[in-house]
């Protein structure tokens, strides 16, 4: 690490601490030449490989922007979107991989989005999974009904304009 004051090519680490969110390390350094101290912040790089083959750094803001589109008109707060972005970033970093495909990032988004809002989940899944027919939506709704308890689905049917299934009577 070059000293920002005298450009000496080396420095000594005096103190290291993780940041509050745990995603980076803050280091206090001292230049052996001029003796001045400075701070650096280190983060692990995480690259996303797009479909075109181009790689770019992972961006929590891009995740939030994409999910925000799926949540338009839904009762989802900015705080909830920020928490979802953090959950997704934690999930993709937990893989331990330095490079992920956009497919992997999309998979990491689907789980937290399903917990956040089922209609937004279906909107996002329709693009991510490339739904191209009404049957694809119906299959996704059936899959949700099988996965979740009926109390969690109550709002989904009303929001989508789908009649709720009639409970069986014996």
Short mmCIF file of N, CA and C in Angstrom, two decimals:
data_model
loop_
_atom_site.label_atom_id
_atom_site.label_comp_id
_atom_site.label_asym_id
_atom_site.label_seq_id
_atom_site.Cartn_x
_atom_site.Cartn_y
_atom_site.Cartn_z
N UNK A 1 0.86 -1.17 0.00
CA UNK A 1 0.00 0.00 0.00
C UNK A 1 0.90 1.23 0.00
N UNK A 2 0.73 2.09 -1.00
CA UNK A 2 1.52 3.32 -1.10
C UNK A 2 1.00 4.35 -0.10
N UNK A 3 1.91 5.05 0.51
CA UNK A 3 1.56 6.13 1.43
C UNK A 3 0.93 7.25 0.60
N UNK A 4 -0.26 7.74 1.00
CA UNK A 4 -0.90 8.81 0.23
C UNK A 4 -0.21 10.16 0.38
N UNK A 5 0.72 10.27 1.35
CA UNK A 5 1.39 11.55 1.59
C UNK A 5 2.73 11.65 0.88
N UNK A 6 3.56 10.60 1.03
CA UNK A 6 4.91 10.67 0.44
C UNK A 6 5.13 9.66 -0.68
N UNK A 7 4.11 8.82 -0.95
CA UNK A 7 4.14 7.80 -2.01
C UNK A 7 5.15 6.68 -1.76
N UNK A 8 5.60 6.53 -0.52
CA UNK A 8 6.48 5.41 -0.17
C UNK A 8 5.73 4.11 -0.46
N UNK A 9 6.38 3.11 -1.07
CA UNK A 9 5.66 1.91 -1.53
C UNK A 9 5.27 0.91 -0.43
N UNK A 10 5.52 1.22 0.82
CA UNK A 10 5.21 0.26 1.87
C UNK A 10 4.56 0.98 3.04
N UNK A 11 3.87 0.20 3.86
CA UNK A 11 3.28 0.75 5.09
C UNK A 11 3.14 -0.38 6.09
N UNK A 12 2.96 -0.01 7.36
CA UNK A 12 2.82 -0.98 8.43
C UNK A 12 1.41 -0.86 8.99
N UNK A 13 0.74 -2.02 9.20
CA UNK A 13 -0.61 -2.03 9.76
C UNK A 13 -0.48 -1.83 11.27
N UNK A 14 -1.17 -0.80 11.79
CA UNK A 14 -1.14 -0.48 13.21
C UNK A 14 -2.36 -1.08 13.92
N UNK A 15 -3.52 -1.09 13.24
CA UNK A 15 -4.76 -1.57 13.85
C UNK A 15 -5.68 -2.08 12.74
N UNK A 16 -6.42 -3.16 13.01
CA UNK A 16 -7.41 -3.71 12.07
C UNK A 16 -8.71 -3.95 12.81
N UNK A 17 -9.82 -3.54 12.17
CA UNK A 17 -11.16 -3.77 12.74
C UNK A 17 -12.13 -4.03 11.60
N UNK A 18 -13.10 -4.90 11.88
CA UNK A 18 -14.15 -5.10 10.89
C UNK A 18 -15.16 -3.96 11.02
N UNK A 19 -15.80 -3.62 9.92
CA UNK A 19 -16.81 -2.57 9.96
C UNK A 19 -18.06 -3.11 10.64
N UNK A 20 -18.97 -2.21 10.99
CA UNK A 20 -20.18 -2.60 11.71
C UNK A 20 -20.98 -3.66 10.98
N UNK A 21 -21.07 -3.55 9.63
CA UNK A 21 -21.87 -4.53 8.89
C UNK A 21 -21.09 -5.80 8.58
N UNK A 22 -19.81 -5.84 8.91
CA UNK A 22 -19.02 -7.05 8.75
C UNK A 22 -18.59 -7.35 7.32
N UNK A 23 -18.80 -6.43 6.39
CA UNK A 23 -18.47 -6.71 4.99
C UNK A 23 -17.08 -6.22 4.59
N UNK A 24 -16.43 -5.47 5.47
CA UNK A 24 -15.11 -4.97 5.13
C UNK A 24 -14.25 -4.82 6.38
N UNK A 25 -12.96 -4.57 6.15
CA UNK A 25 -12.00 -4.41 7.24
C UNK A 25 -11.39 -3.03 7.14
N UNK A 26 -11.39 -2.33 8.24
CA UNK A 26 -10.78 -1.00 8.32
C UNK A 26 -9.39 -1.17 8.93
N UNK A 27 -8.37 -0.66 8.25
CA UNK A 27 -7.00 -0.79 8.76
C UNK A 27 -6.37 0.60 8.93
N UNK A 28 -5.75 0.82 10.08
CA UNK A 28 -4.93 2.01 10.30
C UNK A 28 -3.51 1.61 9.94
N UNK A 29 -2.89 2.41 9.11
CA UNK A 29 -1.54 2.12 8.64
C UNK A 29 -0.62 3.29 8.96
N UNK A 30 0.68 2.97 9.03
CA UNK A 30 1.68 4.00 9.26
C UNK A 30 2.80 3.83 8.24
N UNK A 31 3.18 4.94 7.67
CA UNK A 31 4.27 4.92 6.69
C UNK A 31 5.61 4.86 7.42
N UNK A 32 6.50 3.91 7.06
CA UNK A 32 7.80 3.83 7.73
C UNK A 32 8.74 4.95 7.33
N UNK A 33 8.42 5.63 6.21
CA UNK A 33 9.30 6.68 5.72
C UNK A 33 8.98 8.03 6.36
N UNK A 34 7.71 8.48 6.24
CA UNK A 34 7.34 9.81 6.76
C UNK A 34 6.68 9.73 8.13
N UNK A 35 6.26 8.53 8.56
CA UNK A 35 5.67 8.34 9.88
C UNK A 35 4.20 8.74 10.00
N UNK A 36 3.61 9.23 8.92
CA UNK A 36 2.20 9.64 8.99
C UNK A 36 1.29 8.42 8.92
N UNK A 37 0.10 8.58 9.53
CA UNK A 37 -0.88 7.48 9.55
C UNK A 37 -2.03 7.77 8.60
N UNK A 38 -2.61 6.69 8.08
CA UNK A 38 -3.77 6.80 7.19
C UNK A 38 -4.62 5.55 7.33
N UNK A 39 -5.85 5.62 6.84
CA UNK A 39 -6.81 4.52 6.97
C UNK A 39 -7.12 3.94 5.60
N UNK A 40 -7.21 2.63 5.54
CA UNK A 40 -7.68 1.94 4.33
C UNK A 40 -8.86 1.06 4.70
N UNK A 41 -9.68 0.77 3.72
CA UNK A 41 -10.81 -0.12 3.90
C UNK A 41 -10.71 -1.21 2.85
N UNK A 42 -10.74 -2.45 3.30
CA UNK A 42 -10.63 -3.59 2.38
C UNK A 42 -11.96 -4.33 2.30
N UNK A 43 -12.37 -4.63 1.08
CA UNK A 43 -13.57 -5.45 0.87
C UNK A 43 -13.22 -6.56 -0.11
N UNK A 44 -13.87 -7.68 0.05
CA UNK A 44 -13.66 -8.79 -0.87
C UNK A 44 -14.45 -8.49 -2.15
N UNK A 45 -13.81 -8.65 -3.27
CA UNK A 45 -14.51 -8.38 -4.53
C UNK A 45 -15.40 -9.57 -4.89
N UNK A 46 -16.54 -9.26 -5.42
CA UNK A 46 -17.51 -10.27 -5.85
C UNK A 46 -17.96 -9.86 -7.24
N UNK A 47 -17.68 -10.69 -8.22
CA UNK A 47 -18.00 -10.35 -9.60
C UNK A 47 -19.20 -11.17 -10.08
N UNK A 48 -20.00 -10.53 -10.93
CA UNK A 48 -21.16 -11.18 -11.52
C UNK A 48 -20.90 -11.35 -13.01
N UNK A 49 -21.08 -12.58 -13.49
CA UNK A 49 -20.90 -12.86 -14.92
C UNK A 49 -22.27 -12.75 -15.59
N UNK A 50 -22.40 -11.78 -16.48
CA UNK A 50 -23.67 -11.57 -17.15
C UNK A 50 -23.83 -12.58 -18.29
N UNK A 51 -25.04 -12.64 -18.84
CA UNK A 51 -25.31 -13.61 -19.92
C UNK A 51 -24.41 -13.38 -21.13
N UNK A 52 -24.04 -12.13 -21.36
CA UNK A 52 -23.19 -11.80 -22.50
C UNK A 52 -21.74 -12.23 -22.28
N UNK A 53 -21.41 -12.65 -21.06
CA UNK A 53 -20.04 -13.04 -20.75
C UNK A 53 -19.25 -11.93 -20.07
N UNK A 54 -19.80 -10.73 -20.05
CA UNK A 54 -19.14 -9.59 -19.42
C UNK A 54 -19.25 -9.76 -17.90
N UNK A 55 -18.17 -9.40 -17.19
CA UNK A 55 -18.23 -9.44 -15.73
C UNK A 55 -18.27 -8.02 -15.19
N UNK A 56 -18.98 -7.86 -14.09
CA UNK A 56 -19.05 -6.58 -13.41
C UNK A 56 -19.15 -6.83 -11.92
N UNK A 57 -18.77 -5.85 -11.10
CA UNK A 57 -18.85 -6.04 -9.65
C UNK A 57 -20.29 -6.21 -9.20
N UNK A 58 -20.51 -7.05 -8.19
CA UNK A 58 -21.84 -7.21 -7.61
C UNK A 58 -22.28 -5.88 -7.04
N UNK A 59 -23.54 -5.55 -7.25
CA UNK A 59 -24.08 -4.30 -6.75
C UNK A 59 -25.39 -4.56 -6.03
N UNK A 60 -25.39 -4.30 -4.73
CA UNK A 60 -26.61 -4.44 -3.94
C UNK A 60 -27.67 -3.47 -4.47
N UNK A 61 -27.24 -2.29 -4.91
CA UNK A 61 -28.18 -1.29 -5.45
C UNK A 61 -28.87 -1.79 -6.71
N UNK A 62 -28.17 -2.55 -7.55
CA UNK A 62 -28.81 -3.10 -8.75
C UNK A 62 -29.84 -4.15 -8.38
N UNK A 63 -29.55 -4.94 -7.36
CA UNK A 63 -30.51 -5.94 -6.88
C UNK A 63 -31.77 -5.22 -6.40
N UNK A 64 -31.59 -4.19 -5.58
CA UNK A 64 -32.72 -3.45 -5.03
C UNK A 64 -33.52 -2.78 -6.15
N UNK A 65 -32.83 -2.22 -7.15
CA UNK A 65 -33.53 -1.56 -8.26
C UNK A 65 -34.37 -2.57 -9.04
N UNK A 66 -33.85 -3.76 -9.28
CA UNK A 66 -34.60 -4.78 -10.00
C UNK A 66 -35.81 -5.26 -9.22
N UNK A 67 -35.63 -5.44 -7.92
CA UNK A 67 -36.74 -5.89 -7.08
C UNK A 67 -37.77 -4.77 -6.93
N UNK A 68 -37.31 -3.52 -6.88
CA UNK A 68 -38.23 -2.38 -6.76
C UNK A 68 -39.22 -2.37 -7.92
N UNK A 69 -38.77 -2.73 -9.12
CA UNK A 69 -39.68 -2.79 -10.28
C UNK A 69 -40.77 -3.83 -10.06
N UNK A 70 -40.38 -4.98 -9.52
CA UNK A 70 -41.36 -6.04 -9.25
C UNK A 70 -42.32 -5.64 -8.14
N UNK A 71 -41.91 -4.71 -7.28
CA UNK A 71 -42.72 -4.31 -6.14
C UNK A 71 -43.56 -3.06 -6.40
N UNK A 72 -43.55 -2.55 -7.64
CA UNK A 72 -44.33 -1.34 -7.93
C UNK A 72 -45.80 -1.57 -7.61
N UNK A 73 -46.37 -0.63 -6.87
CA UNK A 73 -47.77 -0.72 -6.51
C UNK A 73 -48.05 -1.67 -5.37
N UNK A 74 -47.03 -2.24 -4.79
CA UNK A 74 -47.18 -3.19 -3.69
C UNK A 74 -46.84 -2.49 -2.38
N UNK A 75 -47.37 -2.97 -1.26
CA UNK A 75 -47.08 -2.33 0.03
C UNK A 75 -45.72 -2.75 0.59
N UNK A 76 -44.66 -2.36 -0.12
CA UNK A 76 -43.30 -2.73 0.27
C UNK A 76 -42.53 -1.44 0.53
N UNK A 77 -41.91 -1.33 1.70
CA UNK A 77 -41.18 -0.12 2.07
C UNK A 77 -39.74 -0.16 1.56
N UNK A 78 -39.12 1.02 1.54
CA UNK A 78 -37.71 1.10 1.16
C UNK A 78 -36.84 0.34 2.15
N UNK A 79 -37.21 0.37 3.43
CA UNK A 79 -36.46 -0.38 4.44
C UNK A 79 -36.50 -1.88 4.13
N UNK A 80 -37.67 -2.37 3.74
CA UNK A 80 -37.81 -3.79 3.41
C UNK A 80 -36.95 -4.14 2.20
N UNK A 81 -36.90 -3.24 1.22
CA UNK A 81 -36.05 -3.47 0.04
C UNK A 81 -34.57 -3.48 0.43
N UNK A 82 -34.18 -2.57 1.31
CA UNK A 82 -32.79 -2.52 1.76
C UNK A 82 -32.42 -3.80 2.51
N UNK A 83 -33.33 -4.29 3.34
CA UNK A 83 -33.07 -5.54 4.06
C UNK A 83 -32.97 -6.71 3.10
N UNK A 84 -33.84 -6.72 2.08
CA UNK A 84 -33.77 -7.78 1.07
C UNK A 84 -32.42 -7.72 0.36
N UNK A 85 -31.98 -6.53 -0.01
CA UNK A 85 -30.68 -6.39 -0.68
C UNK A 85 -29.55 -6.91 0.18
N UNK A 86 -29.62 -6.64 1.49
CA UNK A 86 -28.60 -7.12 2.40
C UNK A 86 -28.64 -8.65 2.50
N UNK A 87 -29.84 -9.22 2.59
CA UNK A 87 -29.97 -10.68 2.66
C UNK A 87 -29.40 -11.35 1.42
N UNK A 88 -29.69 -10.76 0.25
CA UNK A 88 -29.19 -11.32 -1.01
C UNK A 88 -27.67 -11.24 -1.04
N UNK A 89 -27.12 -10.08 -0.66
CA UNK A 89 -25.66 -9.94 -0.68
C UNK A 89 -25.00 -10.93 0.29
N UNK A 90 -25.57 -11.07 1.48
CA UNK A 90 -25.03 -12.03 2.43
C UNK A 90 -25.08 -13.45 1.88
N UNK A 91 -26.17 -13.78 1.20
CA UNK A 91 -26.32 -15.13 0.64
C UNK A 91 -25.30 -15.40 -0.46
N UNK A 92 -25.08 -14.43 -1.35
CA UNK A 92 -24.14 -14.67 -2.44
C UNK A 92 -22.70 -14.65 -1.94
N UNK A 93 -22.42 -13.82 -0.95
CA UNK A 93 -21.06 -13.83 -0.38
C UNK A 93 -20.80 -15.12 0.40
N UNK A 94 -21.84 -15.67 1.02
CA UNK A 94 -21.69 -16.91 1.80
C UNK A 94 -21.34 -18.10 0.92
N UNK A 95 -21.56 -17.99 -0.38
CA UNK A 95 -21.18 -19.09 -1.26
C UNK A 95 -19.67 -19.28 -1.30
N UNK A 96 -18.93 -18.22 -0.98
CA UNK A 96 -17.47 -18.29 -0.99
C UNK A 96 -16.87 -18.15 -2.37
N UNK A 97 -17.70 -17.99 -3.36
CA UNK A 97 -17.22 -17.86 -4.73
C UNK A 97 -16.90 -16.40 -5.04
N UNK A 98 -15.84 -16.17 -5.81
CA UNK A 98 -15.48 -14.81 -6.20
C UNK A 98 -16.27 -14.35 -7.41
N UNK A 99 -16.82 -15.32 -8.16
CA UNK A 99 -17.62 -14.99 -9.34
C UNK A 99 -18.92 -15.78 -9.32
N UNK A 100 -20.00 -15.10 -9.65
CA UNK A 100 -21.33 -15.72 -9.71
C UNK A 100 -21.98 -15.35 -11.03
N UNK A 101 -22.86 -16.20 -11.50
CA UNK A 101 -23.62 -15.87 -12.70
C UNK A 101 -24.85 -15.06 -12.30
N UNK A 102 -25.44 -14.37 -13.25
CA UNK A 102 -26.68 -13.64 -12.97
C UNK A 102 -27.77 -14.63 -12.54
N UNK A 103 -27.69 -15.85 -13.04
CA UNK A 103 -28.64 -16.89 -12.64
C UNK A 103 -28.55 -17.15 -11.13
N UNK A 104 -27.33 -17.25 -10.62
CA UNK A 104 -27.13 -17.48 -9.19
C UNK A 104 -27.66 -16.32 -8.36
N UNK A 105 -27.45 -15.11 -8.84
CA UNK A 105 -27.96 -13.93 -8.12
C UNK A 105 -29.49 -13.95 -8.14
N UNK A 106 -30.08 -14.30 -9.27
CA UNK A 106 -31.54 -14.38 -9.36
C UNK A 106 -32.11 -15.41 -8.40
N UNK A 107 -31.44 -16.55 -8.27
CA UNK A 107 -31.88 -17.57 -7.31
C UNK A 107 -31.81 -17.04 -5.89
N UNK A 108 -30.77 -16.27 -5.60
CA UNK A 108 -30.61 -15.70 -4.26
C UNK A 108 -31.69 -14.66 -3.96
N UNK A 109 -32.23 -14.03 -4.99
CA UNK A 109 -33.27 -13.02 -4.80
C UNK A 109 -34.63 -13.67 -4.55
N UNK A 110 -34.92 -14.77 -5.23
CA UNK A 110 -36.26 -15.36 -5.17
C UNK A 110 -36.72 -15.72 -3.76
N UNK A 111 -35.86 -16.31 -2.95
CA UNK A 111 -36.25 -16.70 -1.60
C UNK A 111 -36.68 -15.53 -0.73
N UNK A 112 -35.81 -14.53 -0.55
CA UNK A 112 -36.20 -13.38 0.27
C UNK A 112 -37.39 -12.61 -0.32
N UNK A 113 -37.50 -12.56 -1.64
CA UNK A 113 -38.63 -11.86 -2.26
C UNK A 113 -39.93 -12.60 -2.01
N UNK A 114 -39.90 -13.91 -2.00
CA UNK A 114 -41.09 -14.70 -1.70
C UNK A 114 -41.56 -14.41 -0.27
N UNK A 115 -40.61 -14.26 0.65
CA UNK A 115 -40.96 -13.92 2.03
C UNK A 115 -41.51 -12.51 2.14
N UNK A 116 -41.05 -11.61 1.27
CA UNK A 116 -41.45 -10.21 1.34
C UNK A 116 -42.84 -9.96 0.77
N UNK A 117 -43.08 -10.44 -0.47
CA UNK A 117 -44.36 -10.16 -1.13
C UNK A 117 -44.56 -11.18 -2.25
N UNK A 118 -45.65 -11.94 -2.17
CA UNK A 118 -45.89 -13.02 -3.13
C UNK A 118 -46.16 -12.51 -4.54
N UNK A 119 -46.87 -11.40 -4.66
CA UNK A 119 -47.16 -10.87 -5.99
C UNK A 119 -45.87 -10.36 -6.64
N UNK A 120 -45.06 -9.65 -5.88
CA UNK A 120 -43.77 -9.19 -6.41
C UNK A 120 -42.90 -10.39 -6.78
N UNK A 121 -42.96 -11.44 -5.96
CA UNK A 121 -42.22 -12.66 -6.25
C UNK A 121 -42.64 -13.23 -7.61
N UNK A 122 -43.95 -13.31 -7.85
CA UNK A 122 -44.44 -13.84 -9.13
C UNK A 122 -44.01 -12.95 -10.29
N UNK A 123 -44.05 -11.64 -10.09
CA UNK A 123 -43.61 -10.72 -11.15
C UNK A 123 -42.14 -10.96 -11.47
N UNK A 124 -41.31 -11.02 -10.44
CA UNK A 124 -39.88 -11.21 -10.65
C UNK A 124 -39.62 -12.58 -11.26
N UNK A 125 -40.28 -13.61 -10.74
CA UNK A 125 -40.09 -14.97 -11.25
C UNK A 125 -40.51 -15.07 -12.71
N UNK A 126 -41.54 -14.30 -13.10
CA UNK A 126 -42.01 -14.37 -14.48
C UNK A 126 -40.94 -13.89 -15.45
N UNK A 127 -40.15 -12.91 -15.04
CA UNK A 127 -39.06 -12.42 -15.89
C UNK A 127 -37.85 -13.35 -15.75
N UNK A 128 -37.50 -13.66 -14.50
CA UNK A 128 -36.32 -14.47 -14.23
C UNK A 128 -36.43 -15.87 -14.85
N UNK A 129 -37.60 -16.49 -14.71
CA UNK A 129 -37.81 -17.83 -15.26
C UNK A 129 -38.34 -17.79 -16.69
N UNK A 130 -38.51 -16.59 -17.25
CA UNK A 130 -38.97 -16.40 -18.63
C UNK A 130 -40.32 -17.07 -18.88
N UNK A 131 -41.32 -16.72 -18.05
CA UNK A 131 -42.67 -17.22 -18.29
C UNK A 131 -43.11 -16.73 -19.67
N UNK A 132 -43.68 -17.61 -20.47
CA UNK A 132 -44.17 -17.18 -21.78
C UNK A 132 -45.60 -17.61 -22.05
N UNK A 133 -46.28 -18.08 -21.02
CA UNK A 133 -47.69 -18.45 -21.20
C UNK A 133 -48.42 -18.32 -19.87
N UNK A 134 -49.72 -18.32 -19.96
CA UNK A 134 -50.56 -18.26 -18.77
C UNK A 134 -50.36 -19.52 -17.92
N UNK A 135 -50.08 -20.63 -18.57
CA UNK A 135 -49.87 -21.88 -17.85
C UNK A 135 -48.64 -21.79 -16.94
N UNK A 136 -47.63 -21.03 -17.36
CA UNK A 136 -46.45 -20.85 -16.52
C UNK A 136 -46.82 -20.14 -15.21
N UNK A 137 -47.67 -19.11 -15.31
CA UNK A 137 -48.13 -18.41 -14.11
C UNK A 137 -48.96 -19.34 -13.24
N UNK A 138 -49.86 -20.06 -13.87
CA UNK A 138 -50.71 -20.98 -13.11
C UNK A 138 -49.88 -22.02 -12.38
N UNK A 139 -48.88 -22.55 -13.04
CA UNK A 139 -48.02 -23.56 -12.40
C UNK A 139 -47.26 -22.95 -11.22
N UNK A 140 -46.80 -21.71 -11.37
CA UNK A 140 -46.10 -21.05 -10.27
C UNK A 140 -47.03 -20.82 -9.09
N UNK A 141 -48.29 -20.45 -9.37
CA UNK A 141 -49.27 -20.23 -8.30
C UNK A 141 -49.59 -21.55 -7.59
N UNK A 142 -49.74 -22.61 -8.36
CA UNK A 142 -49.99 -23.93 -7.76
C UNK A 142 -48.81 -24.32 -6.88
N UNK A 143 -47.61 -24.07 -7.36
CA UNK A 143 -46.40 -24.39 -6.59
C UNK A 143 -46.39 -23.61 -5.27
N UNK A 144 -46.75 -22.33 -5.32
CA UNK A 144 -46.82 -21.52 -4.09
C UNK A 144 -47.87 -22.07 -3.13
N UNK A 145 -49.01 -22.44 -3.68
CA UNK A 145 -50.09 -22.98 -2.82
C UNK A 145 -49.65 -24.26 -2.12
N UNK A 146 -48.84 -25.06 -2.80
CA UNK A 146 -48.38 -26.31 -2.20
C UNK A 146 -47.31 -26.06 -1.15
N UNK A 147 -46.50 -25.00 -1.32
CA UNK A 147 -45.40 -24.70 -0.42
C UNK A 147 -45.84 -24.00 0.86
N UNK A 148 -46.80 -23.10 0.73
CA UNK A 148 -47.14 -22.20 1.83
C UNK A 148 -48.45 -22.56 2.49
N UNK A 149 -48.58 -22.27 3.78
CA UNK A 149 -49.86 -22.49 4.45
C UNK A 149 -50.91 -21.52 3.90
N UNK A 150 -52.17 -21.89 3.93
CA UNK A 150 -53.23 -21.07 3.35
C UNK A 150 -53.28 -19.64 3.90
N UNK A 151 -52.91 -19.42 5.14
CA UNK A 151 -52.95 -18.07 5.70
C UNK A 151 -51.97 -17.15 4.98
N UNK A 152 -50.84 -17.67 4.50
CA UNK A 152 -49.88 -16.86 3.77
C UNK A 152 -50.34 -16.53 2.36
N UNK A 153 -51.28 -17.31 1.82
CA UNK A 153 -51.75 -17.12 0.45
C UNK A 153 -52.97 -16.22 0.37
N UNK A 154 -53.56 -15.88 1.50
CA UNK A 154 -54.81 -15.15 1.50
C UNK A 154 -54.74 -13.90 0.62
N UNK A 155 -53.71 -13.09 0.77
CA UNK A 155 -53.60 -11.86 -0.02
C UNK A 155 -53.25 -12.11 -1.47
N UNK A 156 -52.55 -13.18 -1.77
CA UNK A 156 -52.13 -13.46 -3.13
C UNK A 156 -53.32 -13.63 -4.06
N UNK A 157 -54.27 -14.45 -3.68
CA UNK A 157 -55.41 -14.70 -4.54
C UNK A 157 -56.20 -13.42 -4.80
N UNK A 158 -56.40 -12.61 -3.76
CA UNK A 158 -57.14 -11.36 -3.95
C UNK A 158 -56.37 -10.40 -4.83
N UNK A 159 -55.05 -10.28 -4.61
CA UNK A 159 -54.22 -9.35 -5.39
C UNK A 159 -54.15 -9.74 -6.85
N UNK A 160 -54.17 -11.04 -7.13
CA UNK A 160 -54.10 -11.50 -8.52
C UNK A 160 -55.47 -11.63 -9.17
N UNK A 161 -56.53 -11.48 -8.39
CA UNK A 161 -57.88 -11.64 -8.93
C UNK A 161 -58.22 -13.08 -9.21
N UNK A 162 -57.57 -14.00 -8.47
CA UNK A 162 -57.80 -15.43 -8.66
C UNK A 162 -58.77 -15.88 -7.58
N UNK A 163 -59.81 -16.61 -7.95
CA UNK A 163 -60.70 -17.12 -6.91
C UNK A 163 -59.95 -18.06 -5.97
N UNK A 164 -60.18 -17.89 -4.69
CA UNK A 164 -59.52 -18.76 -3.71
C UNK A 164 -60.10 -20.17 -3.83
N UNK A 165 -59.28 -21.18 -3.59
CA UNK A 165 -59.80 -22.54 -3.67
C UNK A 165 -60.85 -22.77 -2.59
N UNK A 166 -61.85 -23.53 -2.93
CA UNK A 166 -62.94 -23.83 -2.01
C UNK A 166 -62.49 -24.97 -1.12
N UNK A 167 -62.57 -24.77 0.23
CA UNK A 167 -62.13 -25.85 1.12
C UNK A 167 -63.05 -27.07 0.98
N UNK A 168 -62.46 -28.22 1.09
CA UNK A 168 -63.21 -29.48 0.99
C UNK A 168 -64.04 -29.66 2.25
N UNK A 169 -65.28 -30.14 2.06
CA UNK A 169 -66.13 -30.44 3.22
C UNK A 169 -66.41 -31.92 3.23
N UNK A 170 -66.45 -32.46 4.39
CA UNK A 170 -66.70 -33.91 4.54
C UNK A 170 -68.09 -34.16 5.06
#
